[in-house]
CSV table of C-alpha atoms in Angstrom, one decimal:
chain,number,residue,atom,x,y,z
A,24,UNK,CA,19.6,14.0,-13.7
A,25,UNK,CA,18.3,14.9,-10.2
A,26,UNK,CA,20.0,17.5,-8.1
A,27,UNK,CA,20.9,14.7,-5.6
A,28,UNK,CA,23.0,13.2,-8.0
A,29,UNK,CA,25.4,16.4,-8.1
A,30,UNK,CA,25.0,17.9,-4.6
A,31,UNK,CA,27.5,16.9,-2.1
A,32,UNK,CA,26.3,14.9,1.2
A,33,UNK,CA,27.0,17.5,3.8
A,34,UNK,CA,25.7,18.5,6.9
A,35,UNK,CA,26.1,22.1,5.7
A,36,UNK,CA,22.3,22.9,5.0
A,37,UNK,CA,23.1,26.6,4.0
A,38,UNK,CA,25.4,25.5,1.3
A,39,UNK,CA,23.3,22.8,-0.1
A,40,UNK,CA,20.2,25.2,-0.2
A,41,UNK,CA,22.3,27.6,-2.0
A,42,UNK,CA,23.4,25.0,-4.7
A,43,UNK,CA,19.9,24.1,-5.2
A,44,UNK,CA,18.8,27.6,-5.9
A,45,UNK,CA,21.9,27.8,-8.2
A,46,UNK,CA,20.5,24.8,-10.1
A,47,UNK,CA,17.0,26.3,-10.4
A,48,UNK,CA,18.2,29.6,-11.7
A,49,UNK,CA,21.2,28.6,-14.1
A,50,UNK,CA,20.5,25.0,-15.1
A,51,UNK,CA,16.9,24.0,-14.3
A,52,UNK,CA,17.2,21.0,-16.7
A,53,UNK,CA,19.2,19.3,-14.1
A,54,UNK,CA,15.9,19.2,-12.1
A,55,UNK,CA,13.9,15.9,-12.1
A,56,UNK,CA,10.8,17.9,-12.2
A,57,UNK,CA,10.4,21.6,-13.0
A,58,UNK,CA,6.8,22.2,-11.2
A,59,UNK,CA,5.8,24.2,-14.3
A,60,UNK,CA,8.6,26.9,-13.7
A,61,UNK,CA,10.7,28.1,-16.5
A,62,UNK,CA,14.0,30.0,-15.9
A,63,UNK,CA,14.5,33.1,-18.4
A,64,UNK,CA,18.2,32.4,-18.3
A,65,UNK,CA,19.7,30.5,-21.2
A,66,UNK,CA,21.3,27.1,-20.3
A,67,UNK,CA,24.9,26.0,-21.7
A,68,UNK,CA,24.4,24.6,-25.0
A,69,UNK,CA,27.3,23.0,-27.0
A,70,UNK,CA,24.9,23.0,-30.2
A,71,UNK,CA,25.5,26.8,-30.4
A,72,UNK,CA,29.2,26.6,-30.8
A,73,UNK,CA,31.0,28.9,-33.2
A,74,UNK,CA,34.3,28.5,-34.8
A,75,UNK,CA,37.1,30.8,-35.7
A,76,UNK,CA,40.4,29.3,-37.0
A,77,UNK,CA,43.7,30.3,-35.7
A,78,UNK,CA,45.5,31.9,-38.6
A,79,UNK,CA,48.8,31.8,-36.8
A,80,UNK,CA,49.1,28.1,-35.6
A,81,UNK,CA,52.1,27.1,-33.5
A,82,UNK,CA,54.5,24.1,-33.9
A,83,UNK,CA,54.2,21.2,-31.6
A,84,UNK,CA,57.0,20.7,-29.4
A,85,UNK,CA,59.0,17.6,-29.1
A,86,UNK,CA,58.3,15.0,-26.3
A,87,UNK,CA,60.2,15.9,-23.0
A,88,UNK,CA,61.4,19.0,-24.4
A,89,UNK,CA,62.1,22.2,-22.2
A,90,UNK,CA,58.7,23.5,-23.7
A,91,UNK,CA,56.9,20.7,-22.5
A,92,UNK,CA,58.3,20.7,-19.1
A,93,UNK,CA,57.5,24.3,-18.7
A,94,UNK,CA,53.9,23.2,-18.7
A,95,UNK,CA,52.9,26.5,-20.4
A,96,UNK,CA,52.6,25.5,-24.2
A,97,UNK,CA,49.0,25.2,-25.1
A,98,UNK,CA,47.3,24.2,-28.4
A,99,UNK,CA,46.1,26.5,-31.1
A,100,UNK,CA,42.5,26.9,-29.8
A,101,UNK,CA,40.5,27.2,-26.8
A,102,UNK,CA,36.8,26.9,-25.9
A,103,UNK,CA,35.3,30.1,-24.2
A,104,UNK,CA,31.8,30.6,-23.0
A,105,UNK,CA,30.3,33.7,-21.1
A,106,UNK,CA,27.6,33.6,-18.5
A,107,UNK,CA,25.8,36.7,-17.3
A,108,UNK,CA,23.1,37.0,-14.5
A,109,UNK,CA,20.7,38.8,-17.0
A,110,UNK,CA,21.0,36.4,-19.9
A,111,UNK,CA,22.4,33.2,-18.8
A,112,UNK,CA,24.9,31.2,-20.8
A,113,UNK,CA,25.9,32.8,-24.1
A,114,UNK,CA,26.9,31.0,-27.2
A,115,UNK,CA,30.2,29.0,-26.7
A,116,UNK,CA,33.0,29.8,-29.0
A,117,UNK,CA,36.0,27.6,-30.4
A,118,UNK,CA,38.6,30.4,-31.0
A,119,UNK,CA,42.3,31.0,-31.2
A,120,UNK,CA,44.1,30.4,-27.8
A,121,UNK,CA,45.3,33.7,-26.4
A,122,UNK,CA,45.0,36.1,-23.3
A,123,UNK,CA,41.7,36.9,-21.4
A,124,UNK,CA,40.6,40.4,-20.6
A,125,UNK,CA,39.3,40.9,-17.2
A,126,UNK,CA,38.7,44.3,-15.3
A,127,UNK,CA,40.8,44.9,-12.2
A,128,UNK,CA,37.6,44.5,-10.0
A,129,UNK,CA,36.8,41.1,-11.4
A,130,UNK,CA,35.5,38.7,-8.8
A,131,UNK,CA,38.0,36.0,-9.1
A,132,UNK,CA,41.1,38.4,-8.6
A,133,UNK,CA,39.8,39.4,-5.2
A,134,UNK,CA,37.5,36.4,-3.8
A,135,UNK,CA,39.0,33.4,-5.6
A,136,UNK,CA,35.8,32.6,-7.2
A,137,UNK,CA,37.2,29.9,-9.6
A,138,UNK,CA,37.2,26.1,-10.0
A,139,UNK,CA,38.7,23.8,-12.5
A,140,UNK,CA,39.2,20.4,-13.8
A,141,UNK,CA,42.0,18.2,-14.6
A,142,UNK,CA,41.7,15.7,-17.5
A,143,UNK,CA,43.7,14.3,-20.3
A,144,UNK,CA,43.4,13.2,-23.9
A,145,UNK,CA,45.3,10.1,-24.9
A,146,UNK,CA,46.7,8.9,-28.3
A,147,UNK,CA,46.0,5.4,-28.3
A,148,UNK,CA,48.2,2.6,-29.7
A,149,UNK,CA,45.3,2.0,-32.2
A,150,UNK,CA,45.7,5.5,-33.4
A,151,UNK,CA,42.5,6.8,-31.8
A,152,UNK,CA,42.0,9.8,-29.4
A,153,UNK,CA,40.4,8.9,-26.1
A,154,UNK,CA,39.2,10.8,-23.0
A,155,UNK,CA,39.0,8.9,-19.8
A,156,UNK,CA,35.6,9.0,-17.7
A,157,UNK,CA,34.8,12.6,-18.9
A,158,UNK,CA,31.4,12.4,-17.3
A,159,UNK,CA,33.0,12.1,-13.9
A,160,UNK,CA,35.0,15.2,-14.4
A,161,UNK,CA,31.8,17.1,-15.7
A,162,UNK,CA,29.9,16.2,-12.6
A,163,UNK,CA,32.7,17.0,-10.2
A,164,UNK,CA,33.3,20.3,-11.9
A,165,UNK,CA,29.4,21.1,-11.6
A,166,UNK,CA,29.8,20.4,-7.9
A,167,UNK,CA,32.8,22.8,-7.7
A,168,UNK,CA,31.2,25.6,-9.7
A,169,UNK,CA,28.1,25.5,-7.3
A,170,UNK,CA,30.4,25.4,-4.2
A,171,UNK,CA,32.2,28.6,-5.2
A,172,UNK,CA,29.2,30.5,-6.1
A,173,UNK,CA,29.4,30.1,-10.1
A,174,UNK,CA,26.6,29.2,-12.4
A,175,UNK,CA,25.6,25.6,-13.0
A,176,UNK,CA,25.5,23.7,-16.2
A,177,UNK,CA,24.3,20.5,-17.9
A,178,UNK,CA,27.4,18.0,-17.7
A,179,UNK,CA,26.6,16.7,-21.1
A,180,UNK,CA,27.1,19.9,-22.7
A,181,UNK,CA,30.6,20.4,-20.8
A,182,UNK,CA,31.6,16.9,-22.2
A,183,UNK,CA,30.5,18.1,-25.7
A,184,UNK,CA,32.5,21.2,-25.5
A,185,UNK,CA,35.7,19.4,-24.2
A,186,UNK,CA,35.4,16.9,-27.1
A,187,UNK,CA,34.9,19.6,-29.8
A,188,UNK,CA,38.3,21.3,-28.7
A,189,UNK,CA,39.9,17.7,-28.6
A,190,UNK,CA,38.5,16.9,-31.9
A,191,UNK,CA,40.0,20.0,-33.7
A,192,UNK,CA,43.3,20.1,-32.0
A,193,UNK,CA,44.1,16.6,-31.1
A,194,UNK,CA,44.9,15.5,-34.6
A,195,UNK,CA,47.8,17.9,-34.8
A,196,UNK,CA,49.1,18.1,-31.2
A,197,UNK,CA,48.8,14.4,-30.4
A,198,UNK,CA,50.1,13.0,-33.8
A,199,UNK,CA,49.5,9.4,-34.7
A,200,UNK,CA,53.3,9.0,-34.8
A,201,UNK,CA,53.2,9.4,-30.9
A,202,UNK,CA,51.1,6.6,-29.6
A,203,UNK,CA,51.1,6.3,-25.9
A,204,UNK,CA,51.3,10.1,-25.5
A,205,UNK,CA,48.7,12.6,-24.0
A,206,UNK,CA,47.8,16.3,-23.6
A,207,UNK,CA,46.5,17.7,-20.4
A,208,UNK,CA,43.1,19.4,-20.5
A,209,UNK,CA,42.2,22.2,-18.1
A,210,UNK,CA,38.6,23.3,-18.0
A,211,UNK,CA,38.3,26.6,-15.8
A,212,UNK,CA,35.5,28.6,-14.6
A,213,UNK,CA,36.1,32.2,-13.2
A,214,UNK,CA,33.9,35.0,-11.9
A,215,UNK,CA,34.4,38.0,-14.0
A,216,UNK,CA,31.8,40.1,-12.5
A,217,UNK,CA,33.4,43.8,-12.2
A,218,UNK,CA,32.2,44.5,-8.8
A,219,UNK,CA,34.3,44.7,-5.5
A,220,UNK,CA,31.2,43.9,-3.5
A,221,UNK,CA,31.5,40.6,-1.4
A,222,UNK,CA,28.7,38.9,-3.3
A,223,UNK,CA,28.2,36.3,-6.1
A,224,UNK,CA,29.7,37.4,-9.3
A,225,UNK,CA,27.2,38.7,-11.8
A,226,UNK,CA,29.2,37.4,-14.7
A,227,UNK,CA,31.4,34.4,-15.3
A,228,UNK,CA,33.6,32.8,-17.9
A,229,UNK,CA,34.0,29.1,-18.6
A,230,UNK,CA,37.1,28.0,-20.8
A,231,UNK,CA,38.9,24.9,-21.8
A,232,UNK,CA,42.5,24.5,-23.1
A,233,UNK,CA,44.9,21.9,-24.0
A,234,UNK,CA,48.4,22.0,-22.6
A,235,UNK,CA,51.4,20.0,-23.3
A,236,UNK,CA,52.6,18.2,-20.0
A,237,UNK,CA,55.3,15.8,-19.1
A,238,UNK,CA,54.8,12.6,-17.5
A,239,UNK,CA,55.0,12.7,-13.6
A,240,UNK,CA,54.6,9.0,-12.8
A,241,UNK,CA,58.3,8.0,-13.7
A,242,UNK,CA,59.3,6.0,-10.7
A,243,UNK,CA,62.6,8.2,-10.5
A,244,UNK,CA,60.6,10.8,-9.0
A,245,UNK,CA,60.3,14.6,-9.8
A,246,UNK,CA,62.5,15.8,-6.8
A,247,UNK,CA,64.3,19.2,-7.3
A,248,UNK,CA,63.9,22.7,-6.2
A,249,UNK,CA,63.1,24.0,-9.7
A,250,UNK,CA,62.3,21.9,-12.9
A,251,UNK,CA,60.5,24.6,-14.8
A,252,UNK,CA,62.8,24.2,-17.9
A,253,UNK,CA,64.2,20.8,-17.3
A,254,UNK,CA,64.1,18.0,-19.6
A,255,UNK,CA,63.7,14.3,-18.4
A,256,UNK,CA,67.5,13.8,-19.2
A,257,UNK,CA,68.3,16.7,-16.7
A,258,UNK,CA,66.3,15.4,-13.8
A,259,UNK,CA,67.8,12.0,-13.1
A,260,UNK,CA,67.3,10.4,-9.6
A,261,UNK,CA,69.8,11.3,-6.9
A,262,UNK,CA,72.6,8.6,-6.8
A,263,UNK,CA,72.0,7.7,-3.3
A,264,UNK,CA,68.2,7.5,-3.3
A,265,UNK,CA,65.8,4.8,-4.6
A,266,UNK,CA,63.1,5.4,-7.2
A,267,UNK,CA,59.7,6.5,-6.2
A,268,UNK,CA,58.3,9.7,-4.6
A,269,UNK,CA,59.7,10.9,-1.4
A,270,UNK,CA,57.0,12.6,0.7
A,271,UNK,CA,57.4,15.0,3.6
A,272,UNK,CA,54.6,14.6,6.2
A,273,UNK,CA,53.0,18.0,7.2
A,274,UNK,CA,53.1,19.1,10.8
A,275,UNK,CA,50.0,19.8,12.9
A,276,UNK,CA,50.3,23.5,12.4
A,277,UNK,CA,49.3,23.5,8.8
A,278,UNK,CA,46.5,21.7,7.2
A,279,UNK,CA,45.4,21.7,3.5
A,280,UNK,CA,41.7,21.1,4.1
A,281,UNK,CA,39.2,20.6,6.9
A,282,UNK,CA,35.9,18.9,7.8
A,283,UNK,CA,33.0,21.2,6.8
A,284,UNK,CA,35.4,22.9,4.4
A,285,UNK,CA,35.6,22.6,0.6
A,286,UNK,CA,38.4,20.1,0.2
A,287,UNK,CA,36.0,17.9,-1.9
A,288,UNK,CA,35.8,20.7,-4.6
A,289,UNK,CA,38.6,21.3,-7.2
A,290,UNK,CA,39.0,25.1,-6.3
A,291,UNK,CA,42.1,27.1,-6.8
A,292,UNK,CA,41.5,28.2,-3.0
A,293,UNK,CA,42.6,24.8,-2.1
A,294,UNK,CA,45.8,24.7,-3.9
A,295,UNK,CA,47.2,28.3,-3.7
A,296,UNK,CA,47.8,28.1,0.1
A,297,UNK,CA,49.6,24.8,-0.1
A,298,UNK,CA,52.2,26.0,-2.5
A,299,UNK,CA,54.6,27.5,0.2
A,300,UNK,CA,54.7,24.1,1.9
A,301,UNK,CA,55.2,22.3,-1.3
A,302,UNK,CA,58.0,24.6,-2.4
A,303,UNK,CA,59.8,24.1,0.9
A,304,UNK,CA,59.3,20.4,0.6
A,305,UNK,CA,61.1,20.5,-2.8
A,306,UNK,CA,63.8,22.7,-1.6
A,307,UNK,CA,64.5,19.9,1.1
A,308,UNK,CA,64.6,17.1,-1.5
A,309,UNK,CA,61.1,15.7,-1.3
A,310,UNK,CA,58.6,15.5,-4.2
A,311,UNK,CA,55.4,16.3,-2.3
A,312,UNK,CA,53.8,17.0,1.1
A,313,UNK,CA,51.9,14.3,2.7
A,314,UNK,CA,49.1,16.3,4.2
A,315,UNK,CA,48.0,15.3,7.7
A,316,UNK,CA,44.9,16.4,9.7
A,317,UNK,CA,44.5,17.0,13.4
A,318,UNK,CA,46.5,15.9,16.4
A,319,UNK,CA,46.3,12.3,15.5
A,320,UNK,CA,48.0,13.0,12.1
A,321,UNK,CA,45.2,11.5,9.8
A,322,UNK,CA,46.5,10.9,6.3
A,323,UNK,CA,44.6,12.8,3.8
A,324,UNK,CA,46.3,13.5,0.4
A,325,UNK,CA,49.7,13.4,-1.2
A,326,UNK,CA,50.2,16.9,-2.7
A,327,UNK,CA,47.2,17.2,-5.0
A,328,UNK,CA,46.9,13.2,-5.3
A,329,UNK,CA,45.1,10.9,-3.5
A,330,UNK,CA,47.1,8.4,-1.3
A,331,UNK,CA,46.9,4.7,-1.0
A,332,UNK,CA,48.6,1.9,1.0
A,333,UNK,CA,48.4,-1.7,0.8
A,334,UNK,CA,49.1,-3.5,3.9
A,335,UNK,CA,48.2,-6.7,6.0
A,336,UNK,CA,45.8,-6.0,8.8
A,337,UNK,CA,46.9,-7.5,12.1
A,338,UNK,CA,44.4,-10.4,11.4
A,339,UNK,CA,46.3,-11.1,8.2
A,340,UNK,CA,44.0,-9.5,5.6
A,341,UNK,CA,45.4,-7.9,2.7
A,342,UNK,CA,43.9,-4.3,2.3
A,343,UNK,CA,44.0,-1.5,0.0
A,344,UNK,CA,43.4,1.4,2.3
A,345,UNK,CA,42.7,5.2,1.4
A,346,UNK,CA,41.0,8.0,3.4
A,347,UNK,CA,37.1,8.3,3.2
A,348,UNK,CA,35.1,10.9,1.5
A,349,UNK,CA,32.5,11.5,4.2
A,350,UNK,CA,33.8,14.6,6.0
A,351,UNK,CA,34.5,16.1,2.6
A,352,UNK,CA,38.4,16.8,3.3
A,353,UNK,CA,39.2,14.6,0.3
A,354,UNK,CA,38.9,15.3,-3.3
A,355,UNK,CA,37.0,12.5,-5.0
A,356,UNK,CA,39.6,11.8,-7.6
A,357,UNK,CA,38.5,10.2,-11.0
A,358,UNK,CA,41.6,8.1,-10.6
A,359,UNK,CA,41.0,7.2,-7.0
A,360,UNK,CA,37.6,6.1,-8.0
A,361,UNK,CA,38.6,4.0,-10.9
A,362,UNK,CA,41.3,2.3,-8.7
A,363,UNK,CA,38.9,1.2,-6.1
A,364,UNK,CA,36.2,0.1,-8.7
A,365,UNK,CA,38.8,-1.9,-10.6
A,366,UNK,CA,40.3,-3.5,-7.5
A,367,UNK,CA,36.8,-4.6,-6.3
A,368,UNK,CA,36.2,-6.0,-9.6
A,369,UNK,CA,39.3,-7.7,-10.5
A,370,UNK,CA,41.2,-8.6,-7.1
A,371,UNK,CA,38.0,-8.6,-4.9
A,372,UNK,CA,39.0,-12.2,-3.7
A,373,UNK,CA,42.6,-11.1,-3.0
A,374,UNK,CA,42.6,-7.5,-1.8
A,375,UNK,CA,40.1,-5.9,0.4
A,376,UNK,CA,39.2,-2.1,-0.4
A,377,UNK,CA,39.0,-0.1,2.8
A,378,UNK,CA,37.8,3.4,2.9
A,379,UNK,CA,38.5,4.7,6.4
A,380,UNK,CA,40.6,7.1,8.4
A,381,UNK,CA,44.2,6.0,9.2
A,382,UNK,CA,47.2,7.9,10.8
A,383,UNK,CA,50.8,8.2,10.1
A,384,UNK,CA,51.3,6.3,13.4
A,385,UNK,CA,49.4,3.6,12.1
A,386,UNK,CA,51.5,3.6,8.9
A,387,UNK,CA,54.8,3.8,11.0
A,388,UNK,CA,53.6,0.7,13.0
A,389,UNK,CA,52.6,-1.3,10.0
A,390,UNK,CA,56.3,-0.5,8.6
A,391,UNK,CA,57.8,-1.6,12.0
A,392,UNK,CA,55.7,-4.8,12.2
A,393,UNK,CA,56.4,-5.6,8.4
A,394,UNK,CA,52.9,-5.5,7.4
A,395,UNK,CA,53.3,-2.7,4.8
A,396,UNK,CA,53.4,-4.0,1.4
A,397,UNK,CA,53.5,-0.7,-0.6
A,398,UNK,CA,52.1,2.9,-1.1
A,399,UNK,CA,51.2,5.1,-4.0
A,400,UNK,CA,49.7,8.3,-5.0
A,401,UNK,CA,47.1,8.5,-7.8
A,402,UNK,CA,45.6,11.5,-9.6
A,403,UNK,CA,45.4,12.9,-13.2
A,404,UNK,CA,48.9,14.7,-13.3
A,405,UNK,CA,50.8,12.1,-11.3
A,406,UNK,CA,48.9,9.2,-12.5
A,407,UNK,CA,49.9,6.1,-10.4
A,408,UNK,CA,53.3,7.0,-8.7
A,409,UNK,CA,54.9,4.5,-6.2
A,410,UNK,CA,56.0,6.1,-3.0
A,411,UNK,CA,59.5,5.1,-1.8
A,412,UNK,CA,59.9,7.2,1.5
A,413,UNK,CA,58.0,9.4,3.9
A,414,UNK,CA,59.9,11.8,6.2
A,415,UNK,CA,57.8,11.8,9.5
A,416,UNK,CA,59.0,13.3,12.9
A,417,UNK,CA,62.7,13.5,12.0
A,418,UNK,CA,62.8,10.2,10.4
A,419,UNK,CA,62.7,8.7,6.9
A,420,UNK,CA,60.5,5.7,6.7
A,421,UNK,CA,61.2,3.4,3.8
A,422,UNK,CA,58.3,2.1,1.8
A,423,UNK,CA,58.8,-1.3,0.1
A,424,UNK,CA,59.1,-1.3,-3.8
A,425,UNK,CA,59.0,-5.0,-4.8
A,426,UNK,CA,60.4,-4.9,-8.1
A,427,UNK,CA,62.8,-2.1,-7.3
A,428,UNK,CA,61.0,0.9,-8.9
A,429,UNK,CA,57.3,0.2,-8.0
A,430,UNK,CA,55.1,-2.1,-5.7
A,431,UNK,CA,53.5,-5.2,-7.4
A,432,UNK,CA,49.9,-3.9,-7.1
A,433,UNK,CA,50.7,-0.2,-8.2
A,434,UNK,CA,52.2,-1.7,-11.2
A,435,UNK,CA,49.2,-3.9,-11.8
A,436,UNK,CA,46.6,-1.3,-11.4
A,437,UNK,CA,48.7,1.2,-13.4
A,438,UNK,CA,48.6,-1.3,-16.4
A,439,UNK,CA,45.0,-1.6,-16.4
A,440,UNK,CA,44.3,2.0,-16.4
A,441,UNK,CA,46.8,2.6,-19.2
A,442,UNK,CA,45.3,-0.2,-21.2
A,443,UNK,CA,42.0,1.3,-20.9
A,444,UNK,CA,43.3,5.0,-21.7
A,445,UNK,CA,45.3,4.0,-24.7
A,446,UNK,CA,43.0,1.4,-26.2
A,447,UNK,CA,44.7,-1.7,-25.6
A,448,UNK,CA,41.5,-2.7,-23.8
A,449,UNK,CA,38.0,-2.0,-25.1
A,450,UNK,CA,36.2,-0.4,-22.0
A,451,UNK,CA,33.4,1.9,-21.7
A,452,UNK,CA,35.6,4.3,-19.5
A,453,UNK,CA,37.8,5.1,-22.6
A,454,UNK,CA,35.6,7.5,-24.7
A,455,UNK,CA,36.7,7.8,-28.4
A,456,UNK,CA,36.8,11.2,-29.8
A,457,UNK,CA,36.9,11.5,-33.6
A,458,UNK,CA,39.4,14.0,-35.1
A,459,UNK,CA,37.9,16.5,-37.6
A,460,UNK,CA,38.8,19.7,-39.4
A,461,UNK,CA,37.7,23.1,-38.1
A,462,UNK,CA,35.4,23.6,-41.0
A,463,UNK,CA,33.6,20.4,-40.4
C-alpha cells in the first residue's frame, strides 16, 4: 500500500509531511519503496498475539434490557497493544476486559491525543458472524491516528486483531439463537506518554472492545433528555409526533468542523465539544443536531452521522444528495460510502448521486416547492435512520415519509445493507469471522 492511499488530499502541506514521516518511522512497510532504509522500531504484528482467559466471565444481557441501553456492558475480553518510541509496537494481548492504568500526566488526558473507530459484528440469519467492510475502518483509523500524532500501523494487522477478539467473544455474546443482532466494536488509540510537554506522545495504547448496543435506527426515533437506563418499551414515540428523527439545525455561532480542520478524522476532539449542543437539543425534544456551516448554512452532518436528501432538481432529475468530502469537514463514513456505491450500482438509471454543497435554504425551498422526496442519516450507530422533521429558524419543517415510517429509498437502501450484513446476500463486503475457543 502506498502512502497516498491513506494520506488525506489536503492543502495542509505541513500535516501531510508529518504523516509521511510517521509512516516512515512507525510503519515503513506501508511505503511502496523503502529505498534501502530500515526502521529499528517493530511494526504492529497480530501474529505475536498472546492470550489470557478471563476466569470471571460475565453473563450476556437480554436484548433491549437496561444493561444494553446503558451502552456500558462489554464482552469478557479486549485487545491491547502498547507502542513506545524506543521499541515500536509491542506484542498485542487478548486479555480480560478491565480498567486501564494511566499516569495523571498522560498525553491523552491533556491534549486529546485520541482516535477511535465504530464498527459492528453481526450474527447472520445463517448463523455466521460477519464484519462489514473492516478494511475501510482500518484505513480510516490509520488516517485518524496519524492526524492526531499517534503511531501508524498496517491496516491488515488491525483487521486481524479485531477478528481475533470477535472470534473469541462473538460465539458467546452473539449467540446463534439471536440472528439479526449485533455487537458494537470500538477500536481506540490513545497517547499514554507521561509528559506534560506539548509534543507528540512517546507512548501509545491501542485497544479494542466489544460493547452491547441498542438499535438506534428504529423509526420511532430516540428522542428524550435521558435514556441511559431506558428499555425500548420505555421510550415510545410521543403521541403527537410522527416516526423518524427530529433534527435541530445549528445556528451560525456554533460549528462542529471547519475547512482545513480535522472533521475528516474520527477523533474524540471532534465529538466532545458537540455534546453540549446535542444535550440541549434532546432537552428540547429533538434527536440530534443538524450541523450547519458558514453564513449560508451549508448542511454537513446530522449529529455524528452523514446526512442525505432525495429530491427532484428544478430540471426534474431525481437526485440523492450529500455533502462532499473535498474540504475535509465531513467524516468519510463507511455507511455513507456504501450507500453511494450501492445506489450508483443498482439505481444508477433512476437516481443520480450528487456529492456537492447544499444549504438549509436549498432544502427549505425544495420542501416549499414539493420537490423533496425524503431525508435520512447514515452511520454505524444510527445505521439508516429516516428524518421526519427539521427545526430551522423557528419553524418545524416536515420531511415526507412515504410509507409512514420511512422514505421509499431509505427503506430500499437499508434492506440492501442489512442483507449483506446478516448474510442474506453473499457479498464481498460481508467478511465472515469463524468463532473459536480461546485455547485454539
